[in-house]
DNA sequence: CTGTTAGCGCTTTCAA
DNA sequence: TTGAAAGCGCTAACAG
């Protein structure tokens, strides 16, 4: 059993290949009668267009590549969902890949994605294989960096005001009268981490407070690491009375452990998390709309496709500090 | 600036097109010297293979389609992450789409996905446009249903023992001495819901208990609906002392509201959720490994590609009932 | 081990 | 408004 091609449809409808093509692509200037014949033939033959062939000939695909850090992390998957929203409006499909924060993996995925000739690339960068991306950009691929910058490349981006929001959150936390702060963050190789940490420290310094070296953990990458880290902090002779969690993984680990032990340790976090407002402990959150972040990124992508010459845009997503 | 093609590479390396093709595809039987020349030329020209062209000629792509219900729901995104794990091992990319549980959207996405000529399709079905899927299957596309069956089609599938696990969970909950049970679930159009509800009811019936009509809500689809529902239940003159939540959305809403009000209402849920074990209320969960579910589904897909003739497999993912 | 030829399914270009 | 011819970049089939 062979798959019907456009030629089959054209033959069945007794029109030329080109006319069939016009009908399938919704070109208006086709005689209604021919149009109906083509549509009927397509239906009879269960014709399915072959986008790959169209892409090859026309040079433009209907796909967008997306390389995110961790598909199983709700932050990134919400961003991906938002991007898919906008891509769908543009009749585009999204190839979603998870780099797991591994540079080699990211490079491999980028090669595979570019081999599909996507119209654009949305990426939460890990290691930024610059020449690869640069080459594609030169050939018309629109690239948008999400959450972190693509170091060394001048591309559109969406991100948070990591420094400012963290500083503001810590300011709010200080009103709770806490003074033994710990910081839980992922590795400094994530560009988002240092400004978040610095914002927190600067807010503390303003009140004459600091963070003891043993109270600052930068290895909260996985759930397990985050859990270990918070356990370590809470086991100190003089444990913290507040923890600033620079990512959602550490926030959840900290909230979980603090709650399980029934301690009065305030949680300050750069993300919302489920049940956050039901904790008896004070909670200060930097809230943000992750799905909208993905939407905004995708919008930037299609805008650049429309106007390749325009200067790069760097969007800062709105954040809101809230106390619970 | 034109993109380098394999012909360009072959010319630059002074070999035939076919030899260049062999080298790029890692065919071993090429003289090392020619191989090196080709690789150097490819590198010099920043050659990037065009998978679409290869797909068209060879008839087999390196893509897998995935249509899930809601990318922004952590359950589905974990499943997607698992599927991507296995697809990656097979050098395949995954086109991930979110049907949002809307039949029309699902049909549209399926058409778009099939237009890419994927090797296979992973789907958490909503409305099942059977003829469309059947036609692709007849043409060699491997289809795996996840979480719900593809009604009327004999395809490989992975799912949970919805009835059994719910029944077991309620059994565990009954040991807590609760006797006013409410049920919170999504619409019955989700095939997973009725057996979960029935399992719960049967466990209750075994002890001579039932669920009052006003205690059974089947509209917990969105966060808002779930919240409304639990608020309604808790506002009853005689509110429940235990709630069975048939999906993760309602579990979170129920836990959140019960916790916020400081009520002693047990939460029984067909899913784990963050901070579940830190609640003062008794919690009984049907735990499952969502990522592994995605992996298993993808494995079934590639196994079928390898052996198209084998009989369909229906995997039941392991679940574990736990009390906190 | 290497090369030649043909053609995948479609859109573009140009002519009628 | 419609059609004929060419060719996108690659691989299959076969020949050398």
XYZ file of C-alpha atoms (C1' of nucleotides) in Angstrom:
680
model
C 0.000 0.000 0.000
C 1.538 3.225 -1.183
C 0.915 6.652 0.213
C -0.951 9.043 -2.066
C 1.090 11.970 -3.335
C -0.041 15.262 -4.703
C 0.530 13.875 -8.178
C -1.946 11.081 -7.423
C -4.455 13.646 -6.264
C -3.921 15.775 -9.360
C -4.361 12.753 -11.631
C -7.508 11.631 -9.847
C -8.942 15.131 -10.047
C -7.792 15.485 -13.654
C -5.969 18.691 -13.039
C -2.328 19.584 -13.174
C 0.021 19.024 -10.272
C 0.284 22.734 -9.775
C -3.441 23.240 -9.489
C -3.650 20.524 -6.889
C -0.836 22.210 -5.039
C -2.690 25.503 -5.129
C -5.830 23.963 -3.710
C -4.050 22.116 -0.939
C -2.280 25.311 0.024
C -5.439 27.349 -0.030
C -4.500 29.632 -2.891
C -7.655 31.535 -3.747
C -7.237 31.892 -7.504
C -8.545 28.476 -8.452
C -11.799 27.775 -10.196
C -14.295 26.464 -7.617
C -15.084 23.414 -9.665
C -11.478 22.366 -9.957
C -11.024 23.127 -6.310
C -13.843 20.810 -5.322
C -12.535 18.054 -7.556
C -9.123 18.306 -5.957
C -10.480 18.314 -2.433
C -12.619 15.313 -3.134
C -9.753 13.410 -4.673
C -7.544 14.282 -1.708
C -10.171 13.008 0.639
C -10.780 9.822 -1.344
C -7.097 9.023 -1.455
C -6.526 9.980 2.190
C -3.940 12.407 0.975
C -1.588 13.790 3.601
C 0.772 16.598 2.615
C 4.470 15.919 3.011
C 5.836 18.960 4.771
C 9.386 17.738 4.424
C 9.159 17.861 0.671
C 7.596 21.296 0.763
C 10.312 22.463 3.110
C 13.021 21.191 0.862
C 11.686 22.895 -2.190
C 10.565 26.156 -0.623
C 13.400 26.456 1.853
C 11.164 27.314 4.767
C 9.893 24.838 7.297
C 7.060 24.972 9.778
C 9.116 23.952 12.747
C 10.710 25.678 15.650
C 13.399 24.082 17.747
C 13.386 24.374 21.501
C 16.232 23.251 23.705
C 15.427 23.592 27.357
C 17.369 22.642 30.384
C 14.988 20.137 31.933
C 11.649 19.143 30.519
C 10.675 17.467 33.777
C 11.069 20.709 35.714
C 7.757 22.505 35.843
C 9.376 25.873 35.202
C 10.816 24.834 31.863
C 7.808 22.809 30.819
C 5.563 25.793 31.438
C 7.847 27.917 29.337
C 7.670 25.247 26.637
C 3.889 25.226 26.853
C 3.802 28.982 26.342
C 6.123 28.766 23.369
C 3.952 26.055 21.861
C 0.906 28.297 22.266
C 2.386 30.985 20.068
C 4.035 28.584 17.638
C 0.645 26.954 17.130
C -0.875 30.290 16.192
C 1.778 30.511 13.482
C 1.043 26.998 12.260
C 4.382 25.855 13.558
C 5.304 22.733 15.457
C 7.880 22.736 18.195
C 10.660 20.188 18.515
C 11.273 20.159 22.241
C 14.515 18.771 23.646
C 15.988 18.625 27.084
C 19.702 19.316 27.425
C 19.705 18.305 31.095
C 22.220 21.081 31.545
C 24.922 18.978 29.877
C 27.002 20.868 27.351
C 27.672 17.904 25.073
C 24.055 16.929 25.092
C 23.088 20.468 24.230
C 25.505 20.605 21.311
C 24.264 17.282 20.008
C 20.646 18.358 20.261
C 21.366 21.629 18.509
C 22.953 19.784 15.601
C 19.968 17.479 15.362
C 17.525 20.361 15.584
C 19.328 22.439 12.983
C 19.376 19.423 10.682
C 15.607 19.867 10.549
C 16.028 23.412 9.221
C 13.784 25.045 11.817
C 12.560 28.584 11.308
C 13.959 29.459 14.686
C 15.427 28.281 17.937
C 14.312 28.907 21.495
C 16.955 28.009 23.994
C 17.621 28.135 27.687
C 21.353 27.981 27.168
C 23.768 25.777 28.983
C 27.101 26.037 27.249
C 26.353 27.937 24.064
C 28.132 26.415 21.104
C 28.503 29.818 19.524
C 29.825 29.046 16.037
C 27.035 26.569 15.419
C 24.316 28.991 16.423
C 25.967 31.921 14.725
C 26.134 30.051 11.441
C 22.435 29.272 11.536
C 21.586 32.835 12.441
C 23.544 34.027 9.439
C 21.372 31.754 7.337
C 18.156 33.261 8.654
C 17.351 31.189 11.712
C 15.825 33.336 14.459
C 17.281 32.655 17.882
C 15.854 33.678 21.236
C 17.592 33.094 24.550
C 15.324 32.309 27.473
C 16.085 32.862 31.136
C 19.828 33.108 30.513
C 21.823 35.063 27.955
C 23.561 33.419 25.041
C 26.998 34.662 26.017
C 28.811 36.408 23.229
C 25.881 36.438 20.822
C 23.639 39.383 20.180
C 20.237 37.696 20.174
C 16.760 38.511 21.378
C 16.100 37.356 24.906
C 13.591 37.111 27.706
C 14.709 36.936 31.291
C 13.993 38.073 34.798
C 15.490 40.901 36.771
C 17.299 38.343 38.880
C 19.237 40.822 40.922
C 16.429 43.278 41.545
C 13.744 40.758 42.354
C 15.963 38.859 44.771
C 16.990 42.037 46.475
C 13.366 43.072 46.822
C 12.390 39.665 48.172
C 15.107 39.744 50.782
C 14.014 43.237 51.724
C 10.555 41.888 52.404
C 12.005 38.963 54.333
C 14.024 41.286 56.547
C 10.808 42.863 57.749
C 10.081 39.524 59.371
C 12.923 40.202 61.763
C 15.076 37.300 60.645
C 18.815 37.674 60.836
C 20.463 34.303 60.255
C 20.117 33.863 56.516
C 21.232 30.912 54.487
C 21.399 30.764 50.692
C 20.660 27.694 48.650
C 21.432 27.861 44.961
C 22.402 25.901 41.910
C 25.861 26.156 40.391
C 27.280 29.532 39.411
C 27.576 28.279 35.870
C 23.924 29.132 35.582
C 23.979 32.800 34.738
C 20.817 33.364 36.758
C 22.362 32.298 40.029
C 25.068 34.907 40.772
C 22.782 37.942 40.382
C 20.124 36.309 42.526
C 22.675 35.611 45.206
C 24.166 39.071 44.926
C 20.758 40.717 45.116
C 20.053 38.776 48.265
C 23.400 39.636 49.806
C 23.130 43.302 48.958
C 19.724 43.514 50.594
C 21.182 41.906 53.696
C 24.263 44.109 53.652
C 22.031 47.144 53.629
C 20.883 46.099 57.088
C 24.364 45.188 58.180
C 23.775 41.464 57.768
C 25.865 38.914 55.967
C 25.772 35.262 55.064
C 28.226 32.939 56.785
C 30.257 30.781 54.398
C 28.789 27.579 55.808
C 25.329 29.021 55.203
C 25.865 29.388 51.489
C 25.372 26.278 49.385
C 25.739 26.339 45.624
C 25.184 22.742 44.746
C 21.389 22.470 44.832
C 21.062 21.133 41.327
C 19.018 17.962 41.756
C 16.284 17.225 44.262
C 18.689 15.011 46.177
C 21.447 17.602 46.291
C 19.001 20.250 47.420
C 17.696 17.967 50.104
C 21.173 17.162 51.350
C 22.010 20.822 51.378
C 19.031 21.890 53.446
C 19.547 18.995 55.848
C 23.129 20.161 56.285
C 22.039 23.707 56.983
C 19.394 22.706 59.494
C 21.901 20.483 61.265
C 24.335 23.297 61.960
C 24.967 24.182 65.573
C 23.356 27.509 64.865
C 20.934 26.847 62.003
C 19.484 29.608 59.843
C 16.169 31.236 60.671
C 15.580 32.038 57.004
C 16.677 30.426 53.745
C 16.866 32.125 50.394
C 16.268 29.531 47.698
C 17.500 30.693 44.336
C 15.608 28.122 42.279
C 12.430 26.081 42.520
C 14.186 22.808 43.273
C 15.847 24.160 46.374
C 12.688 25.971 47.408
C 10.744 22.750 47.423
C 13.470 20.854 49.235
C 13.808 23.560 51.852
C 10.081 23.969 52.391
C 9.681 20.239 52.627
C 12.422 19.697 55.160
C 11.651 22.746 57.267
C 8.021 21.728 57.332
C 8.772 18.107 58.146
C 10.857 19.174 61.106
C 8.316 21.729 62.213
C 10.970 24.429 62.376
C 10.372 28.141 62.287
C 12.586 28.895 59.329
C 11.347 31.431 56.818
C 11.450 30.433 53.154
C 12.390 33.047 50.598
C 12.342 31.738 47.066
C 12.772 32.826 43.475
C 9.728 30.900 42.354
C 6.327 29.870 43.512
C 5.644 26.300 44.520
C 2.506 24.301 45.288
C 1.095 24.694 48.777
C 3.516 27.542 49.461
C 0.812 29.669 51.043
C -0.312 26.909 53.374
C 2.958 26.683 55.270
C 2.928 27.889 58.861
C 6.391 29.302 58.290
C 6.669 32.759 56.734
C 7.139 32.538 52.988
C 8.342 35.249 50.642
C 8.175 34.455 46.941
C 9.335 36.014 43.730
C 6.395 35.052 41.565
C 6.489 35.029 37.797
C 4.376 33.843 34.880
C 6.435 31.106 33.293
C 4.036 30.299 30.500
C 3.947 33.945 29.509
C 7.724 33.885 29.413
C 7.556 31.144 26.796
C 4.931 33.048 24.876
C 6.988 36.216 24.918
C 10.038 34.340 23.679
C 8.131 32.790 20.809
C 6.662 36.152 19.909
C 10.146 37.628 19.700
C 11.118 34.765 17.444
C 8.336 35.332 14.942
C 8.791 39.077 15.062
C 12.405 38.658 14.072
C 11.426 36.338 11.253
C 9.144 39.099 10.036
C 11.725 41.812 10.442
C 15.210 40.275 10.395
C 16.904 43.638 10.451
C 15.513 45.060 13.631
C 17.722 45.565 16.633
C 17.718 42.912 19.315
C 15.104 43.079 22.017
C 15.773 42.085 25.592
C 12.563 41.547 27.495
C 12.476 41.502 31.248
C 9.536 39.502 32.505
C 7.493 40.956 35.291
C 8.058 39.531 38.754
C 6.133 40.121 41.913
C 7.321 39.655 45.454
C 4.639 38.297 47.755
C 4.519 37.376 51.403
C 2.449 34.533 52.784
C 25.371 33.488 1.596
C 24.286 30.035 0.553
C 24.211 27.001 2.734
C 26.719 24.281 1.858
C 25.216 21.060 0.521
C 26.652 17.622 0.402
C 27.529 18.257 -3.230
C 29.611 21.237 -2.174
C 31.388 19.085 0.356
C 31.999 16.348 -2.178
C 33.399 18.845 -4.670
C 35.643 20.469 -2.102
C 36.904 17.079 -0.999
C 37.250 15.949 -4.595
C 35.212 12.834 -4.062
C 31.866 11.733 -5.383
C 28.613 12.786 -3.802
C 28.024 9.252 -2.656
C 31.340 8.992 -0.891
C 30.653 12.218 0.934
C 27.279 10.807 1.875
C 28.896 7.662 3.230
C 31.303 9.611 5.362
C 28.664 11.901 6.789
C 26.530 8.906 7.635
C 29.372 7.051 9.255
C 29.528 4.180 6.798
C 32.699 2.304 7.688
C 33.775 1.170 4.224
C 35.473 4.347 3.139
C 39.175 4.832 2.684
C 40.519 6.775 5.671
C 42.161 9.369 3.473
C 38.977 10.154 1.594
C 37.118 10.144 4.859
C 39.429 12.750 6.322
C 39.175 14.914 3.239
C 35.408 14.826 3.409
C 35.295 15.615 7.102
C 37.666 18.499 6.658
C 35.678 19.894 3.760
C 32.462 19.544 5.771
C 34.035 21.394 8.630
C 35.467 24.131 6.414
C 32.135 24.708 4.752
C 30.184 24.499 8.006
C 28.173 21.758 6.419
C 24.974 20.806 8.175
C 23.064 17.738 6.951
C 19.520 18.329 5.752
C 17.472 15.626 7.433
C 14.373 16.592 5.525
C 16.019 15.728 2.255
C 17.317 12.451 3.635
C 13.862 11.665 4.949
C 12.265 12.328 1.625
C 14.632 10.108 -0.254
C 14.931 7.278 2.252
C 11.359 7.376 3.416
C 12.250 7.193 7.084
C 12.528 10.187 9.337
C 14.212 10.687 12.673
C 11.207 12.178 14.370
C 8.575 10.988 16.737
C 5.348 12.864 17.299
C 3.942 13.310 20.761
C 0.515 14.726 21.465
C -0.121 15.135 25.145
C -3.026 16.569 26.977
C -1.317 19.415 28.786
C 2.345 20.230 28.571
C 2.082 22.545 31.558
C 0.863 19.722 33.791
C 3.807 18.119 35.507
C 2.420 14.633 34.962
C 2.382 14.950 31.198
C 5.641 16.851 30.991
C 7.372 14.136 32.978
C 5.959 11.555 30.625
C 7.247 13.658 27.734
C 10.666 13.864 29.353
C 10.793 10.091 29.650
C 9.775 9.639 26.035
C 12.467 12.087 24.957
C 15.044 10.089 26.913
C 14.398 6.969 24.891
C 13.893 8.794 21.600
C 17.282 10.413 22.105
C 18.916 7.021 22.487
C 17.481 6.179 19.089
C 18.760 9.415 17.564
C 15.227 10.665 17.254
C 13.765 14.048 18.020
C 10.342 14.488 19.535
C 7.754 16.937 18.277
C 5.777 17.672 21.403
C 2.296 19.183 21.199
C -0.356 19.934 23.728
C -3.948 19.178 22.771
C -5.294 20.893 25.891
C -7.887 18.147 25.895
C -9.690 19.790 22.964
C -10.731 17.361 20.252
C -10.381 19.807 17.360
C -6.995 20.899 18.544
C -5.923 17.298 18.825
C -7.060 16.518 15.292
C -5.288 19.555 13.931
C -2.083 18.681 15.738
C -2.223 15.123 14.507
C -2.492 16.296 10.925
C 0.430 18.624 11.377
C 2.489 15.930 13.061
C 1.731 13.328 10.424
C 2.681 15.831 7.740
C 6.195 15.510 9.131
C 6.173 11.767 8.468
C 7.205 10.746 11.987
C 8.394 7.237 12.684
C 5.790 6.979 15.366
C 3.248 8.710 17.527
C 2.907 8.836 21.285
C -0.447 10.094 22.382
C -2.466 10.652 25.503
C -5.722 10.564 23.592
C -8.567 12.986 23.887
C -10.989 12.278 21.109
C -9.167 9.827 18.885
C -9.640 10.689 15.218
C -9.507 7.035 14.322
C -9.396 7.042 10.514
C -6.490 9.459 10.529
C -4.446 7.385 12.930
C -5.441 4.114 11.343
C -4.286 5.298 7.945
C -0.878 6.234 9.283
C -0.554 2.955 11.112
C -1.289 1.112 7.894
C 1.614 3.025 6.365
C 4.029 1.925 9.048
C 3.700 4.570 11.713
C 3.993 3.060 15.199
C 1.381 4.349 17.624
C 1.394 4.043 21.394
C -1.436 5.190 23.635
C -0.413 6.602 26.985
C -2.514 6.751 30.124
C -5.759 6.227 28.199
C -6.711 3.738 25.503
C -7.170 4.729 21.897
C -10.750 3.562 21.720
C -11.447 1.248 18.842
C -7.833 0.885 17.781
C -5.625 -2.038 18.602
C -2.416 -0.259 19.555
C 0.326 -0.710 22.122
C -0.358 1.132 25.331
C 0.922 2.020 28.764
C -1.449 2.832 31.558
C -2.155 2.406 35.227
C -4.371 -0.031 36.995
C -6.761 2.791 37.728
C -9.406 0.665 39.336
C -7.122 -1.502 41.414
C -4.839 1.235 42.666
C -7.758 3.446 43.680
C -9.436 0.622 45.446
C -6.267 -0.173 47.311
C -5.750 3.454 48.251
C -9.248 3.755 49.629
C -8.709 0.559 51.544
C -5.696 2.155 53.197
C -7.673 5.310 53.858
C -10.440 3.367 55.546
C -7.976 2.182 58.145
C -7.797 5.780 59.257
C -11.342 5.461 60.492
C -12.817 8.003 58.113
C -16.365 7.535 56.976
C -17.539 10.656 55.165
C -15.822 10.397 51.826
C -15.993 12.876 48.982
C -14.722 12.299 45.471
C -13.156 14.954 43.299
C -12.488 14.068 39.700
C -12.175 15.374 36.191
C -14.805 14.704 33.548
C -15.886 11.146 32.789
C -14.781 11.679 29.220
C -11.322 10.942 30.495
C -11.179 7.184 30.407
C -9.044 7.149 33.514
C -11.677 8.734 35.713
C -14.539 6.208 35.874
C -12.381 3.260 36.966
C -10.669 5.362 39.586
C -14.007 6.455 40.931
C -15.408 2.947 40.766
C -12.386 1.505 42.538
C -12.854 4.036 45.288
C -16.548 3.350 45.593
C -16.113 -0.401 45.636
C -13.580 -0.161 48.443
C -16.036 1.946 50.397
C -18.956 -0.348 49.646
C -16.985 -3.247 51.025
C -17.177 -1.516 54.383
C -20.772 -0.561 53.922
C -19.943 3.028 53.040
C -21.097 5.129 50.135
C -20.551 8.546 48.660
C -23.387 11.050 48.858
C -24.316 12.640 45.531
C -23.373 16.096 46.753
C -19.993 14.708 47.758
C -19.102 13.630 44.253
C -17.746 16.300 41.944
C -16.671 15.511 38.407
C -15.696 18.910 37.133
C -12.210 19.328 38.579
C -10.529 19.991 35.259
C -8.686 23.255 35.812
C -7.064 24.560 38.975
C -9.930 26.996 39.385
C -12.629 24.378 38.960
C -10.880 22.094 41.399
C -10.605 24.894 43.899
C -14.262 25.793 43.571
C -15.177 22.170 43.983
C -13.242 21.629 47.172
C -14.502 24.891 48.610
C -18.026 23.706 47.898
C -17.409 20.391 49.603
C -15.868 21.948 52.666
C -18.771 24.362 52.941
C -21.379 21.629 53.192
C -23.353 21.419 56.410
C -21.702 18.097 57.002
C -18.383 18.308 55.179
C -16.339 15.245 54.291
C -13.624 13.922 56.577
C -11.742 12.473 53.614
C -11.481 13.403 49.947
C -10.461 11.091 47.149
C -8.808 13.148 44.432
C -8.731 11.329 41.139
C -6.092 13.541 39.500
C -3.174 15.708 40.506
C -4.960 18.989 39.914
C -7.711 18.190 42.358
C -5.228 16.727 44.830
C -3.329 19.959 44.953
C -6.453 22.064 45.225
C -7.846 19.892 47.997
C -4.612 19.741 49.940
C -4.193 23.448 49.592
C -7.671 24.366 50.775
C -7.848 21.795 53.545
C -4.472 22.954 54.780
C -5.351 26.616 54.543
C -8.425 26.042 56.674
C -6.565 23.841 59.106
C -9.183 21.132 58.767
C -8.746 17.494 59.609
C -9.720 16.117 56.248
C -7.718 13.197 54.915
C -6.416 13.485 51.363
C -6.422 10.391 49.193
C -5.002 11.013 45.742
C -4.094 9.256 42.533
C -0.792 11.060 42.292
C 1.954 12.396 44.411
C 2.344 16.126 44.901
C 5.045 18.343 46.379
C 5.047 18.679 50.161
C 2.423 15.931 50.415
C 4.265 14.236 53.260
C 4.537 17.437 55.257
C 0.801 17.888 55.730
C -0.556 17.405 59.233
C -3.609 15.763 57.698
C -3.392 12.080 56.851
C -2.422 11.565 53.231
C -2.760 8.410 51.166
C -1.208 8.497 47.726
C -1.130 6.299 44.678
C 2.440 6.954 43.625
C 3.765 6.259 40.156
C 6.867 6.940 38.095
C 5.661 9.249 35.351
C 8.965 9.585 33.574
C 9.277 5.822 33.419
C 5.828 5.730 31.895
C 7.078 7.912 29.063
C 10.160 5.767 28.681
C 8.105 2.602 28.543
C 5.829 4.086 25.923
C 8.734 5.118 23.733
C 10.306 1.699 24.126
C 7.100 0.081 22.915
C 7.151 2.417 19.957
C 10.662 1.488 18.850
C 10.058 -2.175 19.508
C 7.110 -2.085 17.174
C 9.165 -0.339 14.546
C 11.636 -3.197 14.842
C 8.985 -5.879 14.761
C 5.850 -4.522 13.103
C 4.127 -7.871 13.166
C 4.155 -8.583 16.854
C 0.956 -8.599 18.832
C 0.051 -5.458 20.738
C 1.446 -5.001 24.213
C -0.490 -3.353 26.992
C 1.786 -2.347 29.812
C 0.457 -1.570 33.245
C 2.781 0.740 35.091
C 3.585 -0.069 38.644
C 1.795 1.976 41.300
C 2.381 2.073 45.006
C -0.040 3.145 47.690
C 1.640 5.014 50.505
C 0.415 6.603 53.690
C 1.933 9.744 55.166
C 35.952 0.563 -1.948
C 33.989 4.157 -5.126
C 31.052 6.474 -8.454
C 26.904 7.291 -11.583
C 22.227 7.819 -12.250
C 17.698 8.469 -10.968
C 14.133 10.265 -8.269
C 11.715 11.017 -3.346
C 7.140 14.974 -3.244
C 6.783 19.170 -3.550
C 7.090 24.410 -5.024
C 9.119 27.740 -8.063
C 9.532 29.869 -12.390
C 7.840 30.993 -16.356
C 4.887 30.506 -20.183
C 0.246 29.904 -22.098
C -6.597 31.038 -14.108
C -3.865 27.036 -15.389
C 0.058 24.116 -16.665
C 4.955 22.253 -17.930
C 9.431 21.826 -16.632
C 13.060 22.182 -13.420
C 15.196 21.155 -9.249
C 15.513 21.536 -3.747
C 19.460 17.920 -1.055
C 19.806 13.750 -0.351
C 20.025 8.298 -0.666
C 18.930 3.786 -3.198
C 20.213 0.882 -6.643
C 23.387 -0.586 -9.281
C 27.646 -0.687 -11.835
C 32.543 -0.543 -11.860
